[in-house]
CSV table of N, CA and C and ligand atoms in Angstrom, one decimal:
chain,number,residue,atom,x,y,z
A,84,MET,N,44.8,10.6,132.3
A,84,MET,CA,44.3,12.1,132.0
A,84,MET,C,44.5,12.6,130.6
A,85,ALA,N,43.6,13.2,130.0
A,85,ALA,CA,43.6,13.6,128.6
A,85,ALA,C,44.8,14.7,128.7
A,86,ARG,N,45.6,14.8,127.4
A,86,ARG,CA,46.5,15.8,127.4
A,86,ARG,C,46.1,16.6,126.1
A,87,TYR,N,46.3,18.0,126.2
A,87,TYR,CA,45.8,18.8,125.1
A,87,TYR,C,47.0,20.0,125.2
A,88,LYS,N,47.2,20.7,124.1
A,88,LYS,CA,48.1,21.7,123.9
A,88,LYS,C,47.5,22.9,124.5
A,89,LEU,N,48.2,23.6,125.1
A,89,LEU,CA,47.8,24.8,125.9
A,89,LEU,C,47.9,26.0,124.8
A,90,GLU,N,46.7,26.8,124.8
A,90,GLU,CA,46.7,27.9,124.0
A,90,GLU,C,47.7,29.1,124.6
A,91,ALA,N,48.2,30.0,123.9
A,91,ALA,CA,49.3,30.9,124.2
A,91,ALA,C,48.9,31.7,125.5
A,92,GLN,N,47.5,32.0,125.6
A,92,GLN,CA,47.1,32.6,126.8
A,92,GLN,C,47.1,31.7,128.1
A,93,GLU,N,46.6,30.5,127.8
A,93,GLU,CA,46.5,29.5,128.9
A,93,GLU,C,47.9,29.4,129.5
A,94,LEU,N,49.0,29.2,128.5
A,94,LEU,CA,50.2,29.0,129.0
A,94,LEU,C,50.8,30.4,129.8
A,95,ALA,N,50.5,31.6,129.2
A,95,ALA,CA,50.8,32.7,130.0
A,95,ALA,C,50.4,32.7,131.3
A,96,THR,N,49.1,32.4,131.5
A,96,THR,CA,48.7,32.4,132.9
A,96,THR,C,49.2,31.3,133.8
A,97,ALA,N,49.4,30.1,133.2
A,97,ALA,CA,50.0,29.1,134.1
A,97,ALA,C,51.4,29.7,134.5
A,98,LEU,N,52.2,30.4,133.6
A,98,LEU,CA,53.5,30.9,133.9
A,98,LEU,C,53.5,31.8,135.0
A,99,THR,N,52.5,32.6,135.2
A,99,THR,CA,52.3,33.6,136.2
A,99,THR,C,52.1,32.8,137.6
A,100,GLU,N,51.8,31.6,137.6
A,100,GLU,CA,51.5,30.9,138.8
A,100,GLU,C,52.6,29.9,139.2
A,101,LEU,N,53.7,29.7,138.3
A,101,LEU,CA,54.7,29.0,138.5
A,101,LEU,C,55.9,29.8,138.7
A,102,SER,N,56.6,29.4,139.8
A,102,SER,CA,57.8,30.2,140.2
A,102,SER,C,59.0,29.6,139.5
A,103,GLY,N,59.8,30.4,138.9
A,103,GLY,CA,61.1,29.9,138.3
A,103,GLY,C,61.1,29.2,137.1
A,104,TRP,N,59.8,29.2,136.6
A,104,TRP,CA,59.8,28.4,135.2
A,104,TRP,C,59.7,29.3,134.1
A,105,GLU,N,60.2,29.1,132.9
A,105,GLU,CA,60.2,29.8,131.8
A,105,GLU,C,60.0,29.0,130.6
A,106,VAL,N,59.6,29.5,129.4
A,106,VAL,CA,59.7,28.7,128.2
A,106,VAL,C,60.9,28.8,127.4
A,107,ARG,N,61.6,27.7,127.4
A,107,ARG,CA,63.1,27.8,126.6
A,107,ARG,C,63.1,26.8,125.5
A,108,ASP,N,63.3,27.1,124.4
A,108,ASP,CA,63.3,26.2,123.2
A,108,ASP,C,62.0,25.4,123.3
A,109,GLY,N,60.9,26.2,123.4
A,109,GLY,CA,59.6,25.5,123.2
A,109,GLY,C,59.3,24.4,124.4
A,110,LYS,N,59.9,24.5,125.5
A,110,LYS,CA,59.7,23.6,126.6
A,110,LYS,C,59.7,24.3,127.8
A,111,LEU,N,58.9,23.8,128.9
A,111,LEU,CA,58.9,24.4,130.0
A,111,LEU,C,60.3,24.0,130.7
A,112,HIS,N,60.9,25.0,131.2
A,112,HIS,CA,62.3,24.8,131.8
A,112,HIS,C,62.5,25.5,133.2
A,113,LYS,N,63.3,24.7,134.0
A,113,LYS,CA,63.6,25.2,135.3
A,113,LYS,C,64.7,24.5,135.7
A,114,THR,N,65.7,25.2,136.7
A,114,THR,CA,66.8,24.5,137.2
A,114,THR,C,66.5,24.5,138.8
A,115,TYR,N,66.4,23.4,139.4
A,115,TYR,CA,66.3,23.3,140.7
A,115,TYR,C,67.9,23.1,141.5
A,116,LYS,N,67.8,23.7,142.6
A,116,LYS,CA,69.1,23.5,143.4
A,116,LYS,C,68.9,23.0,144.6
A,117,PHE,N,69.4,21.9,145.1
A,117,PHE,CA,69.1,21.3,146.4
A,117,PHE,C,70.3,21.4,147.2
A,118,GLY,N,70.0,21.0,148.6
A,118,GLY,CA,71.2,21.2,149.5
A,118,GLY,C,72.3,20.1,149.4
A,119,SER,N,71.9,19.0,148.7
A,119,SER,CA,73.1,18.0,148.4
A,119,SER,C,72.6,17.1,147.4
A,120,PHE,N,73.6,16.3,146.9
A,120,PHE,CA,73.3,15.4,145.8
A,120,PHE,C,72.0,14.2,146.3
A,121,ALA,N,72.2,13.9,147.6
A,121,ALA,CA,71.1,12.9,148.1
A,121,ALA,C,69.8,13.5,148.0
A,122,GLN,N,69.7,14.9,148.4
A,122,GLN,CA,68.3,15.5,148.3
A,122,GLN,C,67.8,15.6,146.8
A,123,ALA,N,68.8,16.0,146.0
A,123,ALA,CA,68.3,16.1,144.5
A,123,ALA,C,67.8,14.7,144.0
A,124,ILE,N,68.6,13.6,144.3
A,124,ILE,CA,68.1,12.4,143.8
A,124,ILE,C,66.8,11.9,144.6
A,125,GLY,N,66.8,12.3,145.8
A,125,GLY,CA,65.5,11.8,146.6
A,125,GLY,C,64.4,12.6,145.9
A,126,TRP,N,64.4,13.7,145.6
A,126,TRP,CA,63.5,14.5,144.9
A,126,TRP,C,63.2,13.9,143.3
A,127,MET,N,64.2,13.6,142.7
A,127,MET,CA,63.9,13.0,141.5
A,127,MET,C,63.1,11.4,141.7
A,128,VAL,N,63.5,10.9,142.7
A,128,VAL,CA,62.7,9.6,142.7
A,128,VAL,C,61.2,9.9,143.0
A,129,SER,N,61.0,10.8,144.0
A,129,SER,CA,59.6,11.2,144.3
A,129,SER,C,59.0,11.7,143.1
A,130,VAL,N,59.5,12.5,142.2
A,130,VAL,CA,58.7,13.1,141.0
A,130,VAL,C,58.7,11.8,140.1
A,131,ALA,N,59.7,10.9,140.0
A,131,ALA,CA,59.4,9.8,139.1
A,131,ALA,C,58.1,9.0,139.3
A,132,VAL,N,57.8,8.8,140.8
A,132,VAL,CA,56.5,8.2,141.1
A,132,VAL,C,55.5,8.9,140.6
A,133,VAL,N,55.4,10.2,140.7
A,133,VAL,CA,54.3,10.9,140.2
A,133,VAL,C,54.2,11.0,138.7
A,134,ALA,N,55.3,11.0,137.9
A,134,ALA,CA,55.4,11.1,136.6
A,134,ALA,C,54.9,10.0,136.0
A,135,ASP,N,55.2,8.8,136.7
A,135,ASP,CA,54.7,7.5,136.2
A,135,ASP,C,53.2,7.3,136.4
A,136,LYS,N,52.7,7.9,137.4
A,136,LYS,CA,51.3,7.7,137.8
A,136,LYS,C,50.5,8.5,136.8
A,137,ILE,N,51.0,9.8,136.4
A,137,ILE,CA,50.2,10.6,135.5
A,137,ILE,C,50.6,10.3,133.9
A,138,ASP,N,51.6,9.2,133.8
A,138,ASP,CA,52.0,8.8,132.5
A,138,ASP,C,52.6,10.1,131.7
A,139,HIS,N,53.3,10.9,132.4
A,139,HIS,CA,53.9,12.0,131.6
A,139,HIS,C,55.3,12.2,132.3
A,140,HIS,N,56.3,12.1,131.5
A,140,HIS,CA,57.8,12.0,131.9
A,140,HIS,C,58.5,13.1,131.5
A,141,PRO,N,59.5,13.5,132.5
A,141,PRO,CA,60.2,14.7,132.3
A,141,PRO,C,61.6,14.5,131.4
A,142,GLU,N,62.1,15.4,130.6
A,142,GLU,CA,63.4,15.4,130.2
A,142,GLU,C,64.2,16.2,131.4
A,143,TRP,N,65.2,15.5,131.8
A,143,TRP,CA,66.0,16.0,133.0
A,143,TRP,C,67.3,15.6,133.0
A,144,SER,N,68.2,16.4,133.8
A,144,SER,CA,69.5,15.9,134.0
A,144,SER,C,70.1,16.5,135.5
A,145,ASN,N,70.9,15.6,136.0
A,145,ASN,CA,71.5,16.0,137.4
A,145,ASN,C,72.8,16.1,137.4
A,146,VAL,N,73.3,17.3,137.9
A,146,VAL,CA,74.7,17.4,138.2
A,146,VAL,C,74.9,17.8,139.6
A,147,TYR,N,75.5,17.0,140.6
A,147,TYR,CA,75.6,17.1,141.9
A,147,TYR,C,74.1,17.4,142.6
A,148,ASN,N,74.1,18.7,143.1
A,148,ASN,CA,72.8,19.0,143.6
A,148,ASN,C,71.7,20.0,142.8
A,149,ARG,N,72.2,19.8,141.5
A,149,ARG,CA,71.3,20.7,140.6
A,149,ARG,C,70.5,19.6,139.7
A,150,VAL,N,69.2,20.0,139.4
A,150,VAL,CA,68.5,19.2,138.4
A,150,VAL,C,67.9,20.3,137.4
A,151,THR,N,68.2,20.0,136.1
A,151,THR,CA,67.8,20.8,135.0
A,151,THR,C,66.5,20.0,134.4
A,152,VAL,N,65.5,20.7,134.4
A,152,VAL,CA,64.3,20.0,133.7
A,152,VAL,C,63.7,20.8,132.6
A,153,ASN,N,63.3,19.9,131.6
A,153,ASN,CA,62.4,20.4,130.5
A,153,ASN,C,61.2,19.5,130.3
A,154,LEU,N,60.2,20.3,130.3
A,154,LEU,CA,58.8,19.6,130.1
A,154,LEU,C,58.2,20.0,128.8
A,155,VAL,N,57.9,18.8,127.9
A,155,VAL,CA,57.3,18.9,126.7
A,155,VAL,C,56.4,17.7,126.5
A,156,THR,N,55.5,17.7,125.7
A,156,THR,CA,54.6,16.8,125.3
A,156,THR,C,55.0,16.1,124.0
A,157,HIS,N,55.5,14.9,124.0
A,157,HIS,CA,56.0,14.3,122.7
A,157,HIS,C,54.9,13.7,121.9
A,158,ASP,N,53.8,13.2,122.5
A,158,ASP,CA,52.7,12.7,121.8
A,158,ASP,C,52.0,13.7,120.9
A,159,LEU,N,52.0,15.1,121.3
A,159,LEU,CA,51.4,16.0,120.5
A,159,LEU,C,52.3,16.8,119.7
A,160,GLY,N,53.4,16.2,119.5
A,160,GLY,CA,54.3,16.8,118.5
A,160,GLY,C,55.2,17.9,119.1
A,161,ASN,N,55.6,17.6,120.4
A,161,ASN,CA,56.6,18.4,121.2
A,161,ASN,C,55.9,19.9,121.3
A,162,VAL,N,54.9,19.8,122.0
A,162,VAL,CA,54.3,21.2,122.4
A,162,VAL,C,54.1,21.2,124.0
A,163,ILE,N,53.9,22.3,124.5
A,163,ILE,CA,53.5,22.3,126.0
A,163,ILE,C,52.0,22.1,126.2
A,164,SER,N,51.8,21.1,127.2
A,164,SER,CA,50.4,20.8,127.4
A,164,SER,C,50.0,20.9,128.8
A,165,ASN,N,48.8,20.7,129.1
A,165,ASN,CA,48.2,20.7,130.4
A,165,ASN,C,49.0,19.9,131.3
A,166,LEU,N,49.4,18.6,130.7
A,166,LEU,CA,50.2,17.8,131.6
A,166,LEU,C,51.6,18.3,132.0
A,167,ASP,N,52.2,19.1,131.1
A,167,ASP,CA,53.5,19.8,131.4
A,167,ASP,C,53.4,20.6,132.6
A,168,VAL,N,52.2,21.4,132.5
A,168,VAL,CA,52.0,22.5,133.8
A,168,VAL,C,51.5,21.6,135.1
A,169,GLU,N,50.8,20.5,134.8
A,169,GLU,CA,50.5,19.6,135.8
A,169,GLU,C,51.9,19.1,136.6
A,170,LEU,N,52.7,18.6,135.8
A,170,LEU,CA,53.9,18.1,136.3
A,170,LEU,C,54.8,19.0,137.0
A,171,ALA,N,55.0,20.3,136.3
A,171,ALA,CA,55.7,21.3,136.9
A,171,ALA,C,55.2,21.7,138.3
A,172,ARG,N,53.8,21.8,138.5
A,172,ARG,CA,53.3,22.2,139.8
A,172,ARG,C,53.6,20.9,140.8
A,173,LYS,N,53.5,19.7,140.4
A,173,LYS,CA,53.9,18.6,141.3
A,173,LYS,C,55.3,18.7,141.8
A,174,MET,N,56.3,19.1,140.7
A,174,MET,CA,57.6,19.1,141.1
A,174,MET,C,57.9,20.3,142.1
A,175,ASP,N,57.2,21.4,142.0
A,175,ASP,CA,57.4,22.4,142.9
A,175,ASP,C,57.0,22.0,144.3
A,176,GLU,N,55.7,21.4,144.2
A,176,GLU,CA,55.3,21.0,145.7
A,176,GLU,C,56.1,20.0,146.2
A,177,LEU,N,56.6,19.1,145.6
A,177,LEU,CA,57.6,18.1,146.1
A,177,LEU,C,58.9,18.7,146.5
A,178,ALA,N,59.4,19.8,145.9
A,178,ALA,CA,60.7,20.5,146.3
A,178,ALA,C,60.4,21.3,147.6
A,179,GLN,N,59.3,21.4,148.2
A,179,GLN,CA,58.9,22.1,149.3
A,179,GLN,C,59.2,21.6,150.6
A,180,VAL,N,60.4,21.1,150.9
A,180,VAL,CA,60.6,20.4,152.1
A,180,VAL,C,61.9,20.7,152.9
B,1171,H2B,N1,55.9,12.0,128.4
B,1171,H2B,C1,56.0,13.2,128.0
B,1171,H2B,N2,56.6,14.0,128.3
B,1171,H2B,N3,55.1,13.3,126.7
B,1171,H2B,C2,54.4,12.4,126.1
B,1171,H2B,O1,53.8,12.6,125.1
B,1171,H2B,C3,54.3,11.1,127.0
B,1171,H2B,C4,55.1,10.9,128.1
B,1171,H2B,N4,53.6,10.1,126.5
B,1171,H2B,N5,55.1,9.7,128.7
B,1171,H2B,C5,53.4,8.9,127.3
B,1171,H2B,C6,54.4,8.6,128.1
B,1171,H2B,C7,53.1,7.8,126.2
B,1171,H2B,O2,54.2,7.4,125.3
B,1171,H2B,C8,52.4,6.6,126.6
B,1171,H2B,C9,52.2,5.5,125.7
B,1171,H2B,O3,51.3,6.9,127.3
């Protein structure tokens, strides 16, 4: 899928449709909290499959039941792109269980 930088207005609109996401240090940022370490890791594995499929990979870290995520597009010079929004949506979908 083609990746392109989002214009400020497109990003603002996308943010209104994404719950718990914000722009922090130029990246789409969210911290997820799960019921357990196993749930956090299980979610990360399910996201990893999708990320590889769309060839767009998150910057993230896990501490026990929390996963902190930063999404940015390296190939475009570290800007927020359509693929960052796409991955954020998939992450939220996969967390609804
Ligand atoms: N992930 C992210 N977050 N940004 C990118 O620009 C990117 C990526 N580019 N995953 C992909 C891989 C690129 O390096 C490969 C060669 O398609």
